[in-house]
PDB file of C-alpha atoms in Angstrom:
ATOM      1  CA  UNK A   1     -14.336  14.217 -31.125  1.00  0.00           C
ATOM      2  CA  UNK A   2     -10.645  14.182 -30.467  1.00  0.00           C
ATOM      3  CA  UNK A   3      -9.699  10.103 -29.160  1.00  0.00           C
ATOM      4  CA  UNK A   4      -7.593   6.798 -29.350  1.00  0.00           C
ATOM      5  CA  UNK A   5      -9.280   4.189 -31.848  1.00  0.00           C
ATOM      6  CA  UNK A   6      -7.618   0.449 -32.031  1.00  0.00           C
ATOM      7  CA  UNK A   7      -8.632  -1.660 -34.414  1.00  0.00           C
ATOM      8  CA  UNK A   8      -9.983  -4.364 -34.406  1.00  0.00           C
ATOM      9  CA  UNK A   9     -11.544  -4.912 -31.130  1.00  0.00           C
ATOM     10  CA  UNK A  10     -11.182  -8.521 -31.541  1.00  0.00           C
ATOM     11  CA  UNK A  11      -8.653 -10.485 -33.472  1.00  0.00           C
ATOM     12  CA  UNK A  12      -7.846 -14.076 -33.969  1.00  0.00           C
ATOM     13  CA  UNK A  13      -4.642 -15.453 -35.227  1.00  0.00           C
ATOM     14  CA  UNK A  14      -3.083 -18.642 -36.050  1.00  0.00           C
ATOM     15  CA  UNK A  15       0.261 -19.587 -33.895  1.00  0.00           C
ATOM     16  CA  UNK A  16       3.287 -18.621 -36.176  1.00  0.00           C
ATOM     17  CA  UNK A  17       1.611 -15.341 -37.959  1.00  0.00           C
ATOM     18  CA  UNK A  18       2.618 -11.823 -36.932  1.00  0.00           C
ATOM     19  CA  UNK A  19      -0.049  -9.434 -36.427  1.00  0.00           C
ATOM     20  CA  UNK A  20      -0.313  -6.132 -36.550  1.00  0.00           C
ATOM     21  CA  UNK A  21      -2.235  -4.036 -34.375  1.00  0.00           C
ATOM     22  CA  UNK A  22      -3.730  -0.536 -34.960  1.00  0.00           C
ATOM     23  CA  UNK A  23      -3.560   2.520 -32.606  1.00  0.00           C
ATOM     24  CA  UNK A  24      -4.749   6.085 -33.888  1.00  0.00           C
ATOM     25  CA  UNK A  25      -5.181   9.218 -31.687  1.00  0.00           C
ATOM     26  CA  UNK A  26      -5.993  12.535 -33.173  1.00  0.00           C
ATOM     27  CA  UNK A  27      -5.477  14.553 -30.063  1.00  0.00           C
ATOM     28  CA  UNK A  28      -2.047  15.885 -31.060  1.00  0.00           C
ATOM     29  CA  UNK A  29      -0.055  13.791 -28.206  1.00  0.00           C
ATOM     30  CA  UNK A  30       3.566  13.807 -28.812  1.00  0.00           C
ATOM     31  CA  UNK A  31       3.663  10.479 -26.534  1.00  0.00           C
ATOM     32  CA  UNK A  32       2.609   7.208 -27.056  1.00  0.00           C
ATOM     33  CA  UNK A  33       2.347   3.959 -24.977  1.00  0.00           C
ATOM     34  CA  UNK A  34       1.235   0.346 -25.854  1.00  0.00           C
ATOM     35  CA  UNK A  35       0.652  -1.899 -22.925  1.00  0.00           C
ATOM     36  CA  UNK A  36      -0.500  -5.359 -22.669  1.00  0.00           C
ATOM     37  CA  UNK A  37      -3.094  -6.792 -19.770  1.00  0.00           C
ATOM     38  CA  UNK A  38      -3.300 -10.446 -18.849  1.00  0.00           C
ATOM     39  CA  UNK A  39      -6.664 -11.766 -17.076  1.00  0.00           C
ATOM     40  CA  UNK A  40      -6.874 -10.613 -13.709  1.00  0.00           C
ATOM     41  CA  UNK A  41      -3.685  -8.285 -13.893  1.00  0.00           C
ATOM     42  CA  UNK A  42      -2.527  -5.455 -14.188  1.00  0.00           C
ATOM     43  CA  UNK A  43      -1.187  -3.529 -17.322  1.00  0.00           C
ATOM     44  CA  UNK A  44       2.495  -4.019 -18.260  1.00  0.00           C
ATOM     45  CA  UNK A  45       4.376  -1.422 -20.671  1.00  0.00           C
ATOM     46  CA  UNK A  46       5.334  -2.927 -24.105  1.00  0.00           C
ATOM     47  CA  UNK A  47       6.864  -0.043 -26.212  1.00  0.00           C
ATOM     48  CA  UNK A  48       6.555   3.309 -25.403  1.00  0.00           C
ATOM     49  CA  UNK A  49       7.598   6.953 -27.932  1.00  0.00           C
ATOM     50  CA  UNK A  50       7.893   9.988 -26.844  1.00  0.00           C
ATOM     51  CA  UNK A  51       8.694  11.802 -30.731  1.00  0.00           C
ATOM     52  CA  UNK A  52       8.102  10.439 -33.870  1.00  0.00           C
ATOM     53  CA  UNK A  53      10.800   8.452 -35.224  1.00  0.00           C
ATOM     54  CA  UNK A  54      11.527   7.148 -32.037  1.00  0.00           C
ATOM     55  CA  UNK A  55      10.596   4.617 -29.751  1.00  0.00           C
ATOM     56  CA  UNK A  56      11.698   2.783 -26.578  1.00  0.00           C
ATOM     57  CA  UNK A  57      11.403  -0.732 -25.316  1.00  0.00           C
ATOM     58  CA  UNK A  58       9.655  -1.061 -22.078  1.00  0.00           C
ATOM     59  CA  UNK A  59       8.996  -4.027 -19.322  1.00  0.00           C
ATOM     60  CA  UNK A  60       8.253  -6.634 -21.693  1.00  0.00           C
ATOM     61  CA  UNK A  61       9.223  -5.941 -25.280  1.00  0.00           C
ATOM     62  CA  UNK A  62      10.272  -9.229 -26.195  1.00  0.00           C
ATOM     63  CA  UNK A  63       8.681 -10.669 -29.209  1.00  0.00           C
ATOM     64  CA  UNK A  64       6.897  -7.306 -30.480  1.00  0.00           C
ATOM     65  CA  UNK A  65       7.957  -5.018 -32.315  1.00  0.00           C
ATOM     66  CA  UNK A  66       6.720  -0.877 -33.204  1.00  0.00           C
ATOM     67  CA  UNK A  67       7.136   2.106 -35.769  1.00  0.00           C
ATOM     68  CA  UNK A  68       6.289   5.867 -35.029  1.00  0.00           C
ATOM     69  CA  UNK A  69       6.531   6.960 -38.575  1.00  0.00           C
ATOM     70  CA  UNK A  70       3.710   9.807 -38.260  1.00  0.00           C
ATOM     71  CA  UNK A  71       2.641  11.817 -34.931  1.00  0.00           C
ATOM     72  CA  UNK A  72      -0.781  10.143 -35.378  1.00  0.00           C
ATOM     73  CA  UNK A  73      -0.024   6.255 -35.424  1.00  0.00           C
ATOM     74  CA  UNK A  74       1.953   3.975 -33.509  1.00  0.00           C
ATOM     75  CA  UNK A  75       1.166   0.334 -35.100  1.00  0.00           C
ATOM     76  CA  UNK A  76       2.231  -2.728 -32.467  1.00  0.00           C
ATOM     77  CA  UNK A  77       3.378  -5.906 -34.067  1.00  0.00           C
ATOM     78  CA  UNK A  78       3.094  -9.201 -32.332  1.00  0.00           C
ATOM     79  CA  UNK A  79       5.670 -11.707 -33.757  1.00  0.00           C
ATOM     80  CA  UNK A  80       5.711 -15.431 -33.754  1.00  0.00           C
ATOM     81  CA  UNK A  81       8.600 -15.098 -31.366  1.00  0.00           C
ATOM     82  CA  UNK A  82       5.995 -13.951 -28.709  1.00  0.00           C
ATOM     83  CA  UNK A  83       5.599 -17.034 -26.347  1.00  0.00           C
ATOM     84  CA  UNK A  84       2.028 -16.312 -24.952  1.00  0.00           C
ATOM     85  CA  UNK A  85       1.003 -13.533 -27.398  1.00  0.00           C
ATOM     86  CA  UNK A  86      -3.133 -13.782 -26.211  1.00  0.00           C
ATOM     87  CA  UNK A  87      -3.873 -10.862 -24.008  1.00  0.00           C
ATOM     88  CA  UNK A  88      -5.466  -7.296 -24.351  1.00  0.00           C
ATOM     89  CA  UNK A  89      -3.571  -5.040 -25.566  1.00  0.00           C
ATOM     90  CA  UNK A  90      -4.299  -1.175 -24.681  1.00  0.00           C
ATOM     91  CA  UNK A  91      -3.277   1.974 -26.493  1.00  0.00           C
ATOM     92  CA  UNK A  92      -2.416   5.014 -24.585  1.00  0.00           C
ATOM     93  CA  UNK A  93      -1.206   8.736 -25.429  1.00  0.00           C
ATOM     94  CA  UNK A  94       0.110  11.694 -23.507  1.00  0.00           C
ATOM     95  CA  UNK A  95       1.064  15.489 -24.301  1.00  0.00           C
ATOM     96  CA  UNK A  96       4.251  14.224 -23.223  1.00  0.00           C
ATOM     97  CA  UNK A  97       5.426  17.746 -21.950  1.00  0.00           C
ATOM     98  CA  UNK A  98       3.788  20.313 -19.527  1.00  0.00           C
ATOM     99  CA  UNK A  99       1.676  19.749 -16.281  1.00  0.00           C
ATOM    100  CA  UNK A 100      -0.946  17.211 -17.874  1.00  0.00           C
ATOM    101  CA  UNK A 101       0.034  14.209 -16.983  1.00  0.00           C
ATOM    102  CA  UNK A 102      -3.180  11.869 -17.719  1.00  0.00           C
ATOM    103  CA  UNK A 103      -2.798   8.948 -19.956  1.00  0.00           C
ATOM    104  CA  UNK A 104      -5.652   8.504 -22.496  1.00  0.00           C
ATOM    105  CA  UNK A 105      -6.353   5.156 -23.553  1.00  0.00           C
ATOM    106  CA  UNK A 106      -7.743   3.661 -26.677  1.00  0.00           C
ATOM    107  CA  UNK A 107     -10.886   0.654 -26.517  1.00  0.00           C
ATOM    108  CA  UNK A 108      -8.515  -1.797 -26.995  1.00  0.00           C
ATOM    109  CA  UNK A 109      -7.495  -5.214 -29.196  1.00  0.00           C
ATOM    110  CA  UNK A 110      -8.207  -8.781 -27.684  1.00  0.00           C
ATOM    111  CA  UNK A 111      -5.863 -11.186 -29.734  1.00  0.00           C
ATOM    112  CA  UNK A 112      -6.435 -14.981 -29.310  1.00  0.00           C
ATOM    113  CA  UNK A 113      -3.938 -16.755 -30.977  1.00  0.00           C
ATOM    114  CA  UNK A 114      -4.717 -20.904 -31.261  1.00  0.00           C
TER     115      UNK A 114
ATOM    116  CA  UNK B   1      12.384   0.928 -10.069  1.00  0.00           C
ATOM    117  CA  UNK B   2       8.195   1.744  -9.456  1.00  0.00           C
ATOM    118  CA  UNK B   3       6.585  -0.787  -7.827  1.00  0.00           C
ATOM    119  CA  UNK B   4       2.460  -0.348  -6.763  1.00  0.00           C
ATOM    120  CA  UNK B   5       0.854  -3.039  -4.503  1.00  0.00           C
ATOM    121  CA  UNK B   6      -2.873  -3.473  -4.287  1.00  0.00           C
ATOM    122  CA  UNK B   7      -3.806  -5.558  -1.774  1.00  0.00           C
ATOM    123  CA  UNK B   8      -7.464  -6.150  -2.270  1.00  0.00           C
ATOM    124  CA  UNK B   9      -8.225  -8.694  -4.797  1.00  0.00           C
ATOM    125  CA  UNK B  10     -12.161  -8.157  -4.354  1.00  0.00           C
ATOM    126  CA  UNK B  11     -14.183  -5.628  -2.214  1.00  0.00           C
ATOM    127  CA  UNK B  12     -17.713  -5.662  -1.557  1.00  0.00           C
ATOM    128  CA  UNK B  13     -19.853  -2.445  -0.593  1.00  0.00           C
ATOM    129  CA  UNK B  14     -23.592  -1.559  -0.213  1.00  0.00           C
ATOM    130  CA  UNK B  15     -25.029   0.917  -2.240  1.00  0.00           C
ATOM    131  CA  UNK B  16     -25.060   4.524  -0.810  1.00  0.00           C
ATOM    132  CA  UNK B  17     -22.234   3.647   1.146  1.00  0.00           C
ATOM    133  CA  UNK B  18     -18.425   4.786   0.930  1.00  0.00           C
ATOM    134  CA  UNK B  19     -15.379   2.736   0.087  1.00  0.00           C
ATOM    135  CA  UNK B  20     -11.791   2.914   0.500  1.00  0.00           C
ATOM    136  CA  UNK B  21      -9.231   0.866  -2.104  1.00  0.00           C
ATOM    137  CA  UNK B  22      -6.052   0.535  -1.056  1.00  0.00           C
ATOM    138  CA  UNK B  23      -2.968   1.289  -2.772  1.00  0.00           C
ATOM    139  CA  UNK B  24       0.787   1.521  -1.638  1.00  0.00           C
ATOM    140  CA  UNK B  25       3.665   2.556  -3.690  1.00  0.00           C
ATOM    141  CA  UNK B  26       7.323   2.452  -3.972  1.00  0.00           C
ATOM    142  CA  UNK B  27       9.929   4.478  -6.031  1.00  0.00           C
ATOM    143  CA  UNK B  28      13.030   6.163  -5.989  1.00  0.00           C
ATOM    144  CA  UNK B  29      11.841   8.922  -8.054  1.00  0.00           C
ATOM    145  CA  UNK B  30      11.531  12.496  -6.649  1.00  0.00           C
ATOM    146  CA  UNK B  31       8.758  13.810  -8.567  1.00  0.00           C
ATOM    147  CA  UNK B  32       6.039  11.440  -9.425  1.00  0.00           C
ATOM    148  CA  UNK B  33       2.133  11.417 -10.054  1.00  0.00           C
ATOM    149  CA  UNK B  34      -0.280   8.562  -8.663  1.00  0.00           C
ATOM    150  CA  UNK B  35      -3.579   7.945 -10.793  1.00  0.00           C
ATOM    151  CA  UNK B  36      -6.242   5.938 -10.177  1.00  0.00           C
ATOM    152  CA  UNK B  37      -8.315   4.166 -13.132  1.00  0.00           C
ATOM    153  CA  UNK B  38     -11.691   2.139 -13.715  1.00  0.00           C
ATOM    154  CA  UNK B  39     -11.900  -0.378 -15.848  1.00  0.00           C
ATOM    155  CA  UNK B  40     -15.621  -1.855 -16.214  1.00  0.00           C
ATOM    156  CA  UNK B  41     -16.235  -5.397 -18.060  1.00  0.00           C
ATOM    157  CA  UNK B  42     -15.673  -3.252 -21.111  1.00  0.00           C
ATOM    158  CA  UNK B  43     -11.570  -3.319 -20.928  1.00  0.00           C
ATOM    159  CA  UNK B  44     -11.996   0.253 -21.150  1.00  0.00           C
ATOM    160  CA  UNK B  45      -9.813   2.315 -19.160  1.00  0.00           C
ATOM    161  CA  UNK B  46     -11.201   5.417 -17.545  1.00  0.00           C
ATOM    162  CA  UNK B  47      -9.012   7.929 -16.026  1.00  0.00           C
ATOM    163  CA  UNK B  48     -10.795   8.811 -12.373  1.00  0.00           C
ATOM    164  CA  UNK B  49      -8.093  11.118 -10.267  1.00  0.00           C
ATOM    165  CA  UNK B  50      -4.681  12.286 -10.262  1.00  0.00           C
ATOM    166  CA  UNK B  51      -2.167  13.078  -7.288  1.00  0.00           C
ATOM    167  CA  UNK B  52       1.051  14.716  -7.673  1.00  0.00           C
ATOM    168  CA  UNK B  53       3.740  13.972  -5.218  1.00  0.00           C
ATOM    169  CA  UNK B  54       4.194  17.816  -4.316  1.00  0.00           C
ATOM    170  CA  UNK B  55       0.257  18.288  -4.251  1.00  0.00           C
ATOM    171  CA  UNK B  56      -0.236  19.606  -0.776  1.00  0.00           C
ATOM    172  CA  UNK B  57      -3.916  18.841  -0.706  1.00  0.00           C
ATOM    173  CA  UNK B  58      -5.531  15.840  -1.334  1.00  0.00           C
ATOM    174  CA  UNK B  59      -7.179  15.291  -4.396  1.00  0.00           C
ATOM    175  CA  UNK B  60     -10.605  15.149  -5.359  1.00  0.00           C
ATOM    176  CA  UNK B  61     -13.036  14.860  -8.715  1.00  0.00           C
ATOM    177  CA  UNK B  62     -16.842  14.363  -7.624  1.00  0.00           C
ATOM    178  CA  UNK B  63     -17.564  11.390  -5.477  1.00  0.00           C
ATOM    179  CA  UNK B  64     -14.041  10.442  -6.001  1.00  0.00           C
ATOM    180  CA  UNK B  65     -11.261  11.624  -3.697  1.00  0.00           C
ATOM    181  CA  UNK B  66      -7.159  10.344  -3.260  1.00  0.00           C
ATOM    182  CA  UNK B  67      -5.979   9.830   0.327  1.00  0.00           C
ATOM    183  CA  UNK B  68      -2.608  10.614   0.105  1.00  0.00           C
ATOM    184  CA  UNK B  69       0.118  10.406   2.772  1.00  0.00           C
ATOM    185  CA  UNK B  70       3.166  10.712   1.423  1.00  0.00           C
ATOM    186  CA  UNK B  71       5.448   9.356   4.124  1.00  0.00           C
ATOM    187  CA  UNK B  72       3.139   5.988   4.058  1.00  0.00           C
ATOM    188  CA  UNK B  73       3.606   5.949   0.904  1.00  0.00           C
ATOM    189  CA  UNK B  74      -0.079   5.550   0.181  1.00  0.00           C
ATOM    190  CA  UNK B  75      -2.674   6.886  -2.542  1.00  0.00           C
ATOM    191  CA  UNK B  76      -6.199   5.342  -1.127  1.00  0.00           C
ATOM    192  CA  UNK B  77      -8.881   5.767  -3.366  1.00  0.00           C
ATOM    193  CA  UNK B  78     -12.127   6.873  -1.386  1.00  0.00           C
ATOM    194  CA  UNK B  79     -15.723   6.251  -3.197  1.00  0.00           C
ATOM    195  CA  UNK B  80     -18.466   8.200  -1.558  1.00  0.00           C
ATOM    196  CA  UNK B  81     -21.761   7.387  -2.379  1.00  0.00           C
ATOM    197  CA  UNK B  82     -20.929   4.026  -4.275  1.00  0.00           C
ATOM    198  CA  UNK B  83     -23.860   3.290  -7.153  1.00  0.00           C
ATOM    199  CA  UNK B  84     -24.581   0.072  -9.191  1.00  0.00           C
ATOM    200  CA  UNK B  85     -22.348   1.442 -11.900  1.00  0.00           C
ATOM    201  CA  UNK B  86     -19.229   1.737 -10.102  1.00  0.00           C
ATOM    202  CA  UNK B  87     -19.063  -1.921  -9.769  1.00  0.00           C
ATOM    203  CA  UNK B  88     -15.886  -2.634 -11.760  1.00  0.00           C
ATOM    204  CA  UNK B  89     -12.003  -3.315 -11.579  1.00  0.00           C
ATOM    205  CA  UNK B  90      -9.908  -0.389 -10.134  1.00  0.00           C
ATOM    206  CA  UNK B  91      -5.953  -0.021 -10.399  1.00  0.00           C
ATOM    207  CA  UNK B  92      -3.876   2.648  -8.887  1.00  0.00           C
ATOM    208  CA  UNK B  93      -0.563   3.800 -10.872  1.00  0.00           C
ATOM    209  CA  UNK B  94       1.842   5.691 -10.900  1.00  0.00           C
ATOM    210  CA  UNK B  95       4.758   7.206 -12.917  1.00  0.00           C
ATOM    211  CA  UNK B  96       7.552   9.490 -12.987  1.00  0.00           C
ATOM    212  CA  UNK B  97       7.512  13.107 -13.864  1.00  0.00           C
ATOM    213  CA  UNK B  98      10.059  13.197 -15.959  1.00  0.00           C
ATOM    214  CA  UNK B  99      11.566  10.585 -18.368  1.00  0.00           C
ATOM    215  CA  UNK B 100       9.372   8.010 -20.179  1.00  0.00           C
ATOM    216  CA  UNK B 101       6.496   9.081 -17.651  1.00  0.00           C
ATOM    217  CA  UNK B 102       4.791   5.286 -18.433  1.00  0.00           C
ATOM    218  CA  UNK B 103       2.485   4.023 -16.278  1.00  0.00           C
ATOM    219  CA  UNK B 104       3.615   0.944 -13.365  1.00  0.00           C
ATOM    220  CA  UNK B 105       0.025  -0.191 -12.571  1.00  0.00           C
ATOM    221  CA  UNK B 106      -1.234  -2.348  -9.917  1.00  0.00           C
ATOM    222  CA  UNK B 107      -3.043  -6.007  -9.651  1.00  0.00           C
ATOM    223  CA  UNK B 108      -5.953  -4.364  -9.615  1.00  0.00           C
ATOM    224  CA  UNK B 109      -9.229  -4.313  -7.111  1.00  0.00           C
ATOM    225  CA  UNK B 110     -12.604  -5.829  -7.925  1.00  0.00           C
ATOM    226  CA  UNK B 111     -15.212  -3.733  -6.293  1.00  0.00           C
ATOM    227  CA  UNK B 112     -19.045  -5.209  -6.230  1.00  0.00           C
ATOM    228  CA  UNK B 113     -21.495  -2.809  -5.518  1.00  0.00           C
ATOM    229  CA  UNK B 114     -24.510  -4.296  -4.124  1.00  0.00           C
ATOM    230  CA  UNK B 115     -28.383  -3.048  -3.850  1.00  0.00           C
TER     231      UNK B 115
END
């Protein structure tokens, strides 16, 4: 079956570590989004990439940082320069041309960092 | 700028019955596409409806339909028939049709679907 996976679902960190979060999608989706939810809130857009190689910041990029070395994988890195870096933090893809303009999303990551 | 206002932090409905979830946008886009998602206790995020800002009929996918009025500036998500399992948080979003084409999402409503 053709899908996002993020790994892992949960993910605990001390304060001052980077992290590195997984997002895979085997549906052939030139575009790729990573967003981050806070409790009760909506989602805001981290980093988005429409082509591999390149990548954009979004709303809040501050303190993250992303690659888009292969079609298939867009890692997100949470930095120790991220102030409040515990959230959720969704995965989403998109053909990125044509009429379909639904974004998939992956499970998603819950980091805590203490 | 994309801006998307929900205005109903918490909704209550009956089983069987309909409900509407409100949703107002703003942008200064041309071309754009409203969406509608669930997300149950889960996190997941399930894709329920899509509008497109030319679309001259309203959408609709099962017991899911998009009130749309375009010079209100509103994409109302309508619920016919609500069941125990639609209990869950529901945010309308939008984005552009061309360009980055990311998602500005709402606050979010939390619907409770009760026997």
């Amino acid at each position: 079956d053709g899908g996002i996976t993020q790994s892992p679902k949960y993910l605990f960190r001390k304060e001052g570590q980077n992290v590195t979060l997984s997002c895979e999608q085997n549906l052939n989706h030139d575009a790729m989004y990573w967003y981050r939810q806070d409790p009760g809130q909506g989602l805001r857009l981290i980093y988005y990439s429409q082509i591999v190689n390149d990548f954009q910041k979004g709303d809040i990029a501050e303190g993250y940082s992303v690659s888009r070395e292969k079609k298939e994988s867009f890692p997100l890195t949470v930095t120790s320069a991220q102030k409040n870096p515990t959230a959720f933090y969704l995965c989403a893809s998109t053909p990125g041309r044509g009429s379909s303009y639904e974004q998939y999303f992956g499970p998603g990551t819950r980091l805590t960092v203490t | 700028a994309q801006k998307i206002t929900q205005t109903q932090p918490g909704m209550f409905v009956q089983e069987k019955e309909a409900v509407t979830l409100d949703c107002t946008y703003d942008t200064s886009d041309p071309s754009y596409g409203l969406f509608w998602y669930k997300q149950p206790s889960s996190g997941e995020m399930i894709f329920l409806i899509y509008q497109g800002s030319y679309d001259q009929q309203n959408a609709t996918e099962g017991r899911y339909s998009l009130n749309f009025q375009k010079a209100r500036k509103s994409a109302n998500l309508v619920i016919s028939a609500s069941q125990l399992g639609d209990s869950a948080m529901y945010f309308c979003a939008m984005s552009p049709r061309t360009g980055r084409r990311a998602l500005t999402f709402g606050s979010g409503t939390r619907l409770q679907v009760q026997p």
